[in-house]
Amino acid sequence: MEVLRPPIGQETLAARLAERADQGSLAHAMLFTGAPGRGGLALALALARRLHCTNHDGPRPCGKCPSCQQHAQLQHPDLHFTFPVVKPPGKDKALSADQLITWRTLLQQEGPYFDMVDLRERMALGNKQPFISVHEAQDILRRLALTAHAGGWKVQIIWGAQFMRTDTANKLLKVIEEPPAKTVFILLADSTESLLATILSRTQIVPIPPVTGDAVGQWLQGQGASPEQIADAVGLSEGDLARARRLVREDAAEEFALFVDWMRTCFARDGRKAAGLADGFHDLGRERQKQFLVYALHMIRQCIVGNYGAAAAVRLRASERGFAEKFSAYIHHGNVVEMQKELEKALRDVSGNVYGRTVFLDLSMRMMELLHRPK
Ligand SMILES: [Zn+2]
């Protein structure tokens, strides 16, 4: 799981923080600055794991001891998360504790490299402005006044510290200046500009550098991005993994739109439009053609998984699900195997340098026939 991996591209900084922890010279309140996609949260989590691990050897936590196992579930009792939220309907306080499940799910599914755009989307905030309330500050004070469960370090992460209200920040000043014994505050913010001077003067500022292009590229490759997508995303992301991933996904959204258009055209047996689309596919170039065919195979497979009642096993984005639910009525045991074979053949042909237009035109003709096969 991604939350357990060493921070992408920030190994040096992670090792330096672990070293400080070993030497007893770790600041009790740190402010990690930089875009969230640079991995400040990954570093904070790695440091917390390292502090809690009872069996570490070298800079990394062991991954096996009870503490590491609790971290794997993001359920360590002495690891506390604060992040911007809105008041839930019917409640009079905006508290991170009420949104912890959403937060953990986001972390487990996306890893620690998400930003405010991702969090907003996950929490379905719409136009609402999330914040870190004074009630949250009271919660923090209450939590940290308790003895650590495991008798070791208490780690309080404040993600999006720039969303603290002035009264929130003021309420925390004293505890940040003089935390209880064996307590570490890790504040994360885009920059120092949006924070009160009184907070800045009480924290050790740790600037998080942009992730190198190589590390961004390797990370995206591990997620199945194509060389072209990687080149685009590395160039545009400025060392920000959240932004890089979004660039790749927006690309994938284009693929989905194309797939829907193509399948509708084939289902309607619209030969003229199919010819136009084949020209369009041709112009995409070989890498994008391959990527599209891989995507089409994925979509067809997901439809058949859904048809066999394994709804939980379906791996589709929310935007794709609605289409797949309707489209899956036309994918069944009478045509799915041949569809996959046709797509795989097209993939081989494209890789083997067959003229793109020809490949997609032939493929479309076959799909027109297969989509109308009886069950
Ligand atoms: Zn451990």
Tab-separated table of C-alpha atoms and ligand atoms in Angstrom:
chain	number	residue	atom	x	y	z
A	1	MET	CA	0.000	0.000	0.000
A	2	GLU	CA	1.288	3.391	-0.979
A	3	VAL	CA	0.985	4.991	2.485
A	4	LEU	CA	3.573	2.509	3.746
A	5	ARG	CA	6.191	3.145	1.089
A	6	PRO	CA	9.089	5.519	1.688
A	7	PRO	CA	8.213	9.022	0.477
A	8	ILE	CA	8.624	9.223	-3.305
A	9	GLY	CA	11.662	11.285	-4.241
A	10	GLN	CA	12.167	12.548	-0.665
A	11	GLU	CA	14.380	9.766	0.672
A	12	THR	CA	17.156	12.156	1.724
A	13	LEU	CA	14.845	14.317	3.769
A	14	ALA	CA	13.147	11.242	5.266
A	15	ALA	CA	16.530	9.856	6.342
A	16	ARG	CA	17.542	13.213	7.821
A	17	LEU	CA	14.344	13.391	9.889
A	18	ALA	CA	14.826	9.808	11.104
A	19	GLU	CA	18.396	10.656	12.075
A	20	ARG	CA	17.233	13.666	14.070
A	21	ALA	CA	14.685	11.444	15.819
A	22	ASP	CA	17.484	9.017	16.749
A	23	GLN	CA	19.714	11.775	18.024
A	24	GLY	CA	16.907	13.261	20.076
A	25	SER	CA	17.226	16.513	18.142
A	26	LEU	CA	13.839	16.424	16.435
A	27	ALA	CA	11.984	19.721	16.778
A	28	HIS	CA	8.726	19.291	18.687
A	29	ALA	CA	6.854	21.450	16.228
A	30	MET	CA	7.694	21.424	12.541
A	31	LEU	CA	6.108	23.110	9.578
A	32	PHE	CA	6.525	21.273	6.279
A	33	THR	CA	6.022	23.767	3.472
A	34	GLY	CA	5.375	23.083	-0.195
A	35	ALA	CA	2.564	21.864	-2.444
A	36	PRO	CA	0.956	18.738	-0.873
A	37	GLY	CA	1.867	16.739	-3.985
A	38	ARG	CA	5.543	17.061	-3.089
A	39	GLY	CA	4.914	14.535	-0.357
A	40	GLY	CA	4.885	16.406	2.951
A	41	LEU	CA	2.219	14.029	4.274
A	42	ALA	CA	4.218	11.006	3.118
A	43	LEU	CA	7.201	12.356	5.068
A	44	ALA	CA	5.081	13.072	8.132
A	45	LEU	CA	3.630	9.546	8.055
A	46	ALA	CA	7.056	7.995	7.546
A	47	LEU	CA	8.401	9.924	10.523
A	48	ALA	CA	5.427	8.923	12.681
A	49	ARG	CA	5.903	5.264	11.716
A	50	ARG	CA	9.577	5.537	12.530
A	51	LEU	CA	8.873	7.110	15.936
A	52	HIS	CA	6.286	4.478	16.792
A	53	CYS	CA	8.117	1.448	15.384
A	54	THR	CA	9.473	-0.714	18.200
A	55	ASN	CA	11.827	-2.703	16.021
A	56	HIS	CA	13.420	-0.437	13.437
A	57	ASP	CA	16.824	-0.974	11.959
A	58	GLY	CA	18.312	1.914	10.012
A	59	PRO	CA	16.221	4.810	8.751
A	60	ARG	CA	13.114	2.786	7.904
A	61	PRO	CA	10.408	1.383	10.163
A	62	CYS	CA	10.283	-2.446	10.292
A	63	GLY	CA	6.776	-2.803	8.864
A	64	LYS	CA	6.052	-5.826	11.080
A	65	CYS	CA	5.806	-4.804	14.731
A	66	PRO	CA	2.354	-4.110	16.247
A	67	SER	CA	2.873	-0.348	15.843
A	68	CYS	CA	3.731	-0.701	12.163
A	69	GLN	CA	0.662	-2.880	11.695
A	70	GLN	CA	-1.522	-0.229	13.295
A	71	HIS	CA	0.035	2.318	10.967
A	72	ALA	CA	-0.788	0.092	8.008
A	73	GLN	CA	-4.457	0.571	8.921
A	74	LEU	CA	-3.888	4.274	9.706
A	75	GLN	CA	-5.235	3.357	13.140
A	76	HIS	CA	-2.282	3.955	15.447
A	77	PRO	CA	-3.812	5.342	18.668
A	78	ASP	CA	-1.068	7.972	19.043
A	79	LEU	CA	-1.237	9.272	15.491
A	80	HIS	CA	-3.723	12.106	15.162
A	81	PHE	CA	-4.947	13.802	12.024
A	82	THR	CA	-6.379	17.270	11.660
A	83	PHE	CA	-7.456	18.579	8.291
A	84	PRO	CA	-9.900	21.172	6.932
A	85	VAL	CA	-13.554	20.152	7.021
A	86	VAL	CA	-16.995	21.717	6.873
A	87	LYS	CA	-19.766	21.298	9.448
A	88	PRO	CA	-21.739	18.144	8.677
A	89	PRO	CA	-25.490	18.719	8.263
A	90	GLY	CA	-27.182	18.922	11.645
A	91	LYS	CA	-23.950	19.406	13.603
A	92	ASP	CA	-22.736	22.633	15.132
A	93	LYS	CA	-19.001	21.838	15.068
A	94	ALA	CA	-16.611	21.149	12.221
A	95	LEU	CA	-14.311	18.385	13.482
A	96	SER	CA	-11.818	16.188	11.642
A	97	ALA	CA	-12.880	13.301	13.882
A	98	ASP	CA	-16.265	13.232	12.113
A	99	GLN	CA	-14.588	12.843	8.730
A	100	LEU	CA	-11.835	10.396	9.653
A	101	ILE	CA	-13.267	7.521	7.660
A	102	THR	CA	-13.312	9.621	4.499
A	103	TRP	CA	-9.775	10.779	5.223
A	104	ARG	CA	-8.431	7.267	5.832
A	105	THR	CA	-10.168	5.935	2.754
A	106	LEU	CA	-8.647	8.684	0.636
A	107	LEU	CA	-5.203	7.937	2.065
A	108	GLN	CA	-5.549	4.217	1.557
A	109	GLN	CA	-6.890	4.457	-1.962
A	110	GLU	CA	-4.821	7.326	-3.314
A	111	GLY	CA	-1.780	7.252	-1.083
A	112	PRO	CA	-0.469	10.362	0.683
A	113	TYR	CA	0.016	12.443	-2.485
A	114	PHE	CA	-3.289	14.213	-2.715
A	115	ASP	CA	-4.041	17.897	-2.488
A	116	MET	CA	-6.977	20.135	-1.698
A	117	VAL	CA	-8.563	19.493	-5.099
A	118	ASP	CA	-8.637	15.769	-4.330
A	119	LEU	CA	-9.847	16.250	-0.765
A	120	ARG	CA	-12.623	18.608	-1.855
A	121	GLU	CA	-13.761	16.109	-4.437
A	122	ARG	CA	-13.664	13.211	-1.986
A	123	MET	CA	-15.625	15.108	0.627
A	124	ALA	CA	-18.065	16.363	-2.013
A	125	LEU	CA	-17.661	19.910	-0.726
A	126	GLY	CA	-19.057	21.695	-3.753
A	127	ASN	CA	-18.639	25.411	-3.144
A	128	LYS	CA	-18.277	25.116	0.615
A	129	GLN	CA	-15.075	26.397	2.129
A	130	PRO	CA	-13.487	23.937	4.566
A	131	PHE	CA	-11.591	25.173	7.606
A	132	ILE	CA	-9.892	24.102	10.819
A	133	SER	CA	-12.111	25.303	13.620
A	134	VAL	CA	-11.443	26.426	17.153
A	135	HIS	CA	-13.386	23.349	18.274
A	136	GLU	CA	-10.793	21.262	16.472
A	137	ALA	CA	-8.072	23.072	18.441
A	138	GLN	CA	-9.914	22.135	21.649
A	139	ASP	CA	-10.039	18.545	20.443
A	140	ILE	CA	-6.288	18.591	19.823
A	141	LEU	CA	-5.586	19.959	23.300
A	142	ARG	CA	-7.818	17.334	24.861
A	143	ARG	CA	-6.193	14.486	22.910
A	144	LEU	CA	-2.662	15.557	23.645
A	145	ALA	CA	-3.363	15.965	27.361
A	146	LEU	CA	-4.026	12.221	27.540
A	147	THR	CA	-1.173	9.770	28.099
A	148	ALA	CA	0.108	8.095	24.969
A	149	HIS	CA	-1.518	4.689	24.549
A	150	ALA	CA	1.690	2.903	23.804
A	151	GLY	CA	3.730	5.007	26.202
A	152	GLY	CA	5.743	6.447	23.364
A	153	TRP	CA	5.429	9.397	21.014
A	154	LYS	CA	2.250	11.238	20.218
A	155	VAL	CA	2.182	12.643	16.704
A	156	GLN	CA	-0.293	15.329	15.707
A	157	ILE	CA	-0.429	16.036	11.982
A	158	ILE	CA	-2.186	19.227	10.867
A	159	TRP	CA	-2.688	18.993	7.120
A	160	GLY	CA	-3.681	22.203	5.371
A	161	ALA	CA	-2.546	24.337	8.315
A	162	GLN	CA	-3.287	27.461	6.255
A	163	PHE	CA	-6.983	26.655	6.795
A	164	MET	CA	-6.696	27.303	10.529
A	165	ARG	CA	-8.804	30.281	11.594
A	166	THR	CA	-7.070	32.933	13.646
A	167	ASP	CA	-8.821	31.814	16.829
A	168	THR	CA	-7.795	28.223	16.065
A	169	ALA	CA	-4.160	29.194	15.642
A	170	ASN	CA	-4.234	31.340	18.780
A	171	LYS	CA	-5.681	28.501	20.800
A	172	LEU	CA	-2.837	26.235	19.688
A	173	LEU	CA	0.033	28.676	20.186
A	174	LYS	CA	0.880	27.602	23.686
A	175	VAL	CA	0.823	23.861	23.021
A	176	ILE	CA	2.896	24.310	19.858
A	177	GLU	CA	5.436	26.314	21.785
A	178	GLU	CA	5.594	23.875	24.677
A	179	PRO	CA	4.102	20.539	23.690
A	180	PRO	CA	3.639	17.853	26.348
A	181	ALA	CA	6.595	15.441	26.637
A	182	LYS	CA	7.198	13.129	23.675
A	183	THR	CA	4.766	14.988	21.447
A	184	VAL	CA	5.503	16.059	17.892
A	185	PHE	CA	3.464	18.540	15.914
A	186	ILE	CA	3.779	18.350	12.167
A	187	LEU	CA	2.005	21.184	10.388
A	188	LEU	CA	1.718	21.072	6.614
A	189	ALA	CA	1.016	24.136	4.492
A	190	ASP	CA	1.564	25.240	0.905
A	191	SER	CA	3.761	28.107	1.996
A	192	THR	CA	4.657	30.200	5.014
A	193	GLU	CA	2.759	33.182	3.613
A	194	SER	CA	-0.676	32.083	4.700
A	195	LEU	CA	0.280	31.435	8.326
A	196	LEU	CA	0.393	33.736	11.318
A	197	ALA	CA	3.830	34.996	12.303
A	198	THR	CA	3.190	33.696	15.797
A	199	ILE	CA	2.860	30.157	14.417
A	200	LEU	CA	5.902	30.523	12.184
A	201	SER	CA	8.100	31.683	15.039
A	202	ARG	CA	7.164	28.603	17.083
A	203	THR	CA	7.851	25.967	14.449
A	204	GLN	CA	10.920	24.668	12.694
A	205	ILE	CA	10.287	25.270	9.020
A	206	VAL	CA	11.151	22.329	6.770
A	207	PRO	CA	10.789	23.257	3.090
A	208	ILE	CA	9.789	20.230	1.008
A	209	PRO	CA	11.520	20.404	-2.377
A	210	PRO	CA	9.727	19.474	-5.622
A	211	VAL	CA	9.945	15.789	-6.527
A	212	THR	CA	12.502	15.237	-9.291
A	213	GLY	CA	11.230	14.541	-12.794
A	214	ASP	CA	12.743	11.039	-12.714
A	215	ALA	CA	10.911	10.153	-9.511
A	216	VAL	CA	7.626	11.578	-10.845
A	217	GLY	CA	8.086	9.519	-14.019
A	218	GLN	CA	8.821	6.283	-12.157
A	219	TRP	CA	5.841	6.775	-9.904
A	220	LEU	CA	3.486	7.345	-12.844
A	221	GLN	CA	4.951	4.385	-14.681
A	222	GLY	CA	4.150	2.224	-11.655
A	223	GLN	CA	0.538	3.362	-12.037
A	224	GLY	CA	0.398	2.285	-15.642
A	225	ALA	CA	0.783	5.665	-17.359
A	226	SER	CA	2.096	5.574	-20.913
A	227	PRO	CA	5.460	7.111	-21.882
A	228	GLU	CA	3.637	10.007	-23.585
A	229	GLN	CA	1.463	10.707	-20.567
A	230	ILE	CA	4.532	10.551	-18.359
A	231	ALA	CA	6.426	12.989	-20.551
A	232	ASP	CA	3.486	15.418	-20.473
A	233	ALA	CA	2.873	15.079	-16.754
A	234	VAL	CA	6.548	15.371	-15.784
A	235	GLY	CA	6.799	18.526	-17.837
A	236	LEU	CA	3.670	20.140	-16.427
A	237	SER	CA	3.564	18.999	-12.812
A	238	GLU	CA	6.497	20.948	-11.369
A	239	GLY	CA	7.466	18.109	-9.070
A	240	ASP	CA	3.946	17.825	-7.651
A	241	LEU	CA	2.642	14.239	-7.665
A	242	ALA	CA	-0.993	15.211	-7.078
A	243	ARG	CA	-0.896	17.438	-10.110
A	244	ALA	CA	0.979	14.828	-12.175
A	245	ARG	CA	-1.615	12.181	-11.412
A	246	ARG	CA	-4.419	14.567	-12.271
A	247	LEU	CA	-2.809	15.326	-15.628
A	248	VAL	CA	-2.709	11.622	-16.432
A	249	ARG	CA	-6.301	11.121	-15.293
A	250	GLU	CA	-7.637	13.990	-17.324
A	251	ASP	CA	-6.042	12.236	-20.228
A	252	ALA	CA	-7.882	9.071	-19.190
A	253	ALA	CA	-11.140	11.042	-19.084
A	254	GLU	CA	-10.576	11.835	-22.751
A	255	GLU	CA	-10.137	8.151	-23.410
A	256	PHE	CA	-13.421	7.372	-21.720
A	257	ALA	CA	-15.262	9.947	-23.840
A	258	LEU	CA	-13.695	8.479	-26.969
A	259	PHE	CA	-14.594	4.937	-25.939
A	260	VAL	CA	-18.246	5.914	-25.354
A	261	ASP	CA	-18.440	7.681	-28.716
A	262	TRP	CA	-16.835	4.753	-30.497
A	263	MET	CA	-19.047	2.086	-28.902
A	264	ARG	CA	-22.206	4.104	-29.638
A	265	THR	CA	-21.109	4.473	-33.235
A	266	CYS	CA	-20.479	0.739	-33.551
A	267	PHE	CA	-23.773	-0.116	-31.901
A	268	ALA	CA	-25.600	2.212	-34.316
A	269	ARG	CA	-23.688	0.555	-37.202
A	270	ASP	CA	-22.822	4.015	-38.448
A	271	GLY	CA	-20.177	3.254	-41.051
A	272	ARG	CA	-19.593	6.837	-42.091
A	273	LYS	CA	-18.967	7.980	-38.531
A	274	ALA	CA	-16.797	4.913	-37.864
A	275	ALA	CA	-14.581	5.930	-40.780
A	276	GLY	CA	-14.241	9.422	-39.322
A	277	LEU	CA	-13.356	7.992	-35.925
A	278	ALA	CA	-10.770	5.695	-37.515
A	279	ASP	CA	-9.110	8.794	-38.949
A	280	GLY	CA	-9.156	10.325	-35.494
A	281	PHE	CA	-7.581	7.234	-33.938
A	282	HIS	CA	-4.974	7.244	-36.663
A	283	ASP	CA	-4.002	10.807	-35.812
A	284	LEU	CA	-3.514	9.978	-32.134
A	285	GLY	CA	-0.261	8.229	-32.923
A	286	ARG	CA	0.812	4.735	-32.040
A	287	GLU	CA	1.371	5.141	-28.284
A	288	ARG	CA	-2.034	6.671	-27.693
A	289	GLN	CA	-3.661	4.069	-29.952
A	290	LYS	CA	-2.148	1.294	-27.860
A	291	GLN	CA	-3.189	2.994	-24.706
A	292	PHE	CA	-6.738	3.385	-25.978
A	293	LEU	CA	-6.942	-0.310	-26.901
A	294	VAL	CA	-5.669	-1.292	-23.452
A	295	TYR	CA	-8.299	0.974	-21.979
A	296	ALA	CA	-11.027	-0.549	-24.190
A	297	LEU	CA	-9.978	-4.034	-23.031
A	298	HIS	CA	-10.159	-2.857	-19.446
A	299	MET	CA	-13.664	-1.439	-19.965
A	300	ILE	CA	-14.957	-4.606	-21.644
A	301	ARG	CA	-13.544	-6.732	-18.819
A	302	GLN	CA	-15.064	-4.502	-16.170
A	303	CYS	CA	-18.463	-4.846	-17.847
A	304	ILE	CA	-18.286	-8.611	-17.719
A	305	VAL	CA	-17.111	-8.597	-14.086
A	306	GLY	CA	-20.180	-6.500	-13.237
A	307	ASN	CA	-22.424	-8.878	-15.199
A	308	TYR	CA	-21.359	-11.822	-13.087
A	309	GLY	CA	-22.554	-10.067	-9.957
A	310	ALA	CA	-19.123	-9.151	-8.657
A	311	ALA	CA	-20.041	-5.471	-8.363
A	312	ALA	CA	-17.468	-4.903	-5.604
A	313	ALA	CA	-14.674	-6.148	-7.882
A	314	VAL	CA	-15.443	-3.598	-10.605
A	315	ARG	CA	-12.607	-1.109	-10.937
A	316	LEU	CA	-14.139	1.936	-12.582
A	317	ARG	CA	-14.188	5.627	-11.883
A	318	ALA	CA	-17.494	7.153	-10.853
A	319	SER	CA	-17.882	8.784	-14.273
A	320	GLU	CA	-17.429	5.418	-15.991
A	321	ARG	CA	-19.812	3.415	-13.844
A	322	GLY	CA	-23.019	4.926	-15.156
A	323	PHE	CA	-22.090	4.144	-18.747
A	324	ALA	CA	-20.770	0.671	-17.914
A	325	GLU	CA	-23.990	-0.278	-16.144
A	326	LYS	CA	-26.007	0.357	-19.309
A	327	PHE	CA	-23.376	-0.813	-21.771
A	328	SER	CA	-22.786	-4.111	-19.958
A	329	ALA	CA	-26.193	-5.305	-21.188
A	330	TYR	CA	-24.531	-5.738	-24.614
A	331	ILE	CA	-21.479	-7.580	-23.310
A	332	HIS	CA	-22.133	-11.245	-22.553
A	333	HIS	CA	-20.701	-14.729	-22.930
A	334	GLY	CA	-21.827	-14.789	-26.560
A	335	ASN	CA	-19.436	-12.021	-27.621
A	336	VAL	CA	-16.992	-11.089	-24.882
A	337	VAL	CA	-14.284	-13.583	-25.772
A	338	GLU	CA	-14.262	-12.540	-29.416
A	339	MET	CA	-14.287	-8.865	-28.501
A	340	GLN	CA	-11.227	-9.353	-26.361
A	341	LYS	CA	-9.527	-11.292	-29.141
A	342	GLU	CA	-10.260	-8.532	-31.639
A	343	LEU	CA	-8.915	-5.854	-29.308
A	344	GLU	CA	-5.787	-7.896	-28.608
A	345	LYS	CA	-5.266	-8.449	-32.310
A	346	ALA	CA	-5.614	-4.725	-32.937
A	347	LEU	CA	-3.081	-4.091	-30.184
A	348	ARG	CA	-0.619	-6.459	-31.852
A	349	ASP	CA	-1.251	-4.865	-35.244
A	350	VAL	CA	-0.676	-1.347	-33.922
A	351	SER	CA	2.507	-2.490	-32.173
A	352	GLY	CA	3.543	-4.197	-35.417
A	353	ASN	CA	3.189	-0.939	-37.328
A	354	VAL	CA	0.037	-1.737	-39.270
A	355	TYR	CA	-1.559	1.467	-40.583
A	356	GLY	CA	-3.693	2.854	-37.719
A	357	ARG	CA	-6.664	3.809	-39.846
A	358	THR	CA	-6.951	0.288	-41.265
A	359	VAL	CA	-6.681	-1.335	-37.846
A	360	PHE	CA	-9.454	0.794	-36.348
A	361	LEU	CA	-11.729	0.539	-39.335
A	362	ASP	CA	-11.493	-3.276	-39.343
A	363	LEU	CA	-11.932	-3.365	-35.614
A	364	SER	CA	-15.023	-1.127	-35.782
A	365	MET	CA	-16.638	-3.386	-38.389
A	366	ARG	CA	-16.063	-6.413	-36.158
A	367	MET	CA	-17.453	-4.565	-33.123
A	368	MET	CA	-20.607	-3.593	-35.074
A	369	GLU	CA	-21.258	-7.255	-35.674
A	370	LEU	CA	-20.284	-8.490	-32.191
A	371	LEU	CA	-22.364	-5.908	-30.304
A	372	HIS	CA	-25.494	-7.274	-32.026
A	373	ARG	CA	-24.781	-10.914	-31.326
A	374	PRO	CA	-27.592	-12.608	-29.399
A	375	LYS	CA	-26.836	-13.637	-25.832
B	1	ZN	ZN	7.856	-1.566	13.239
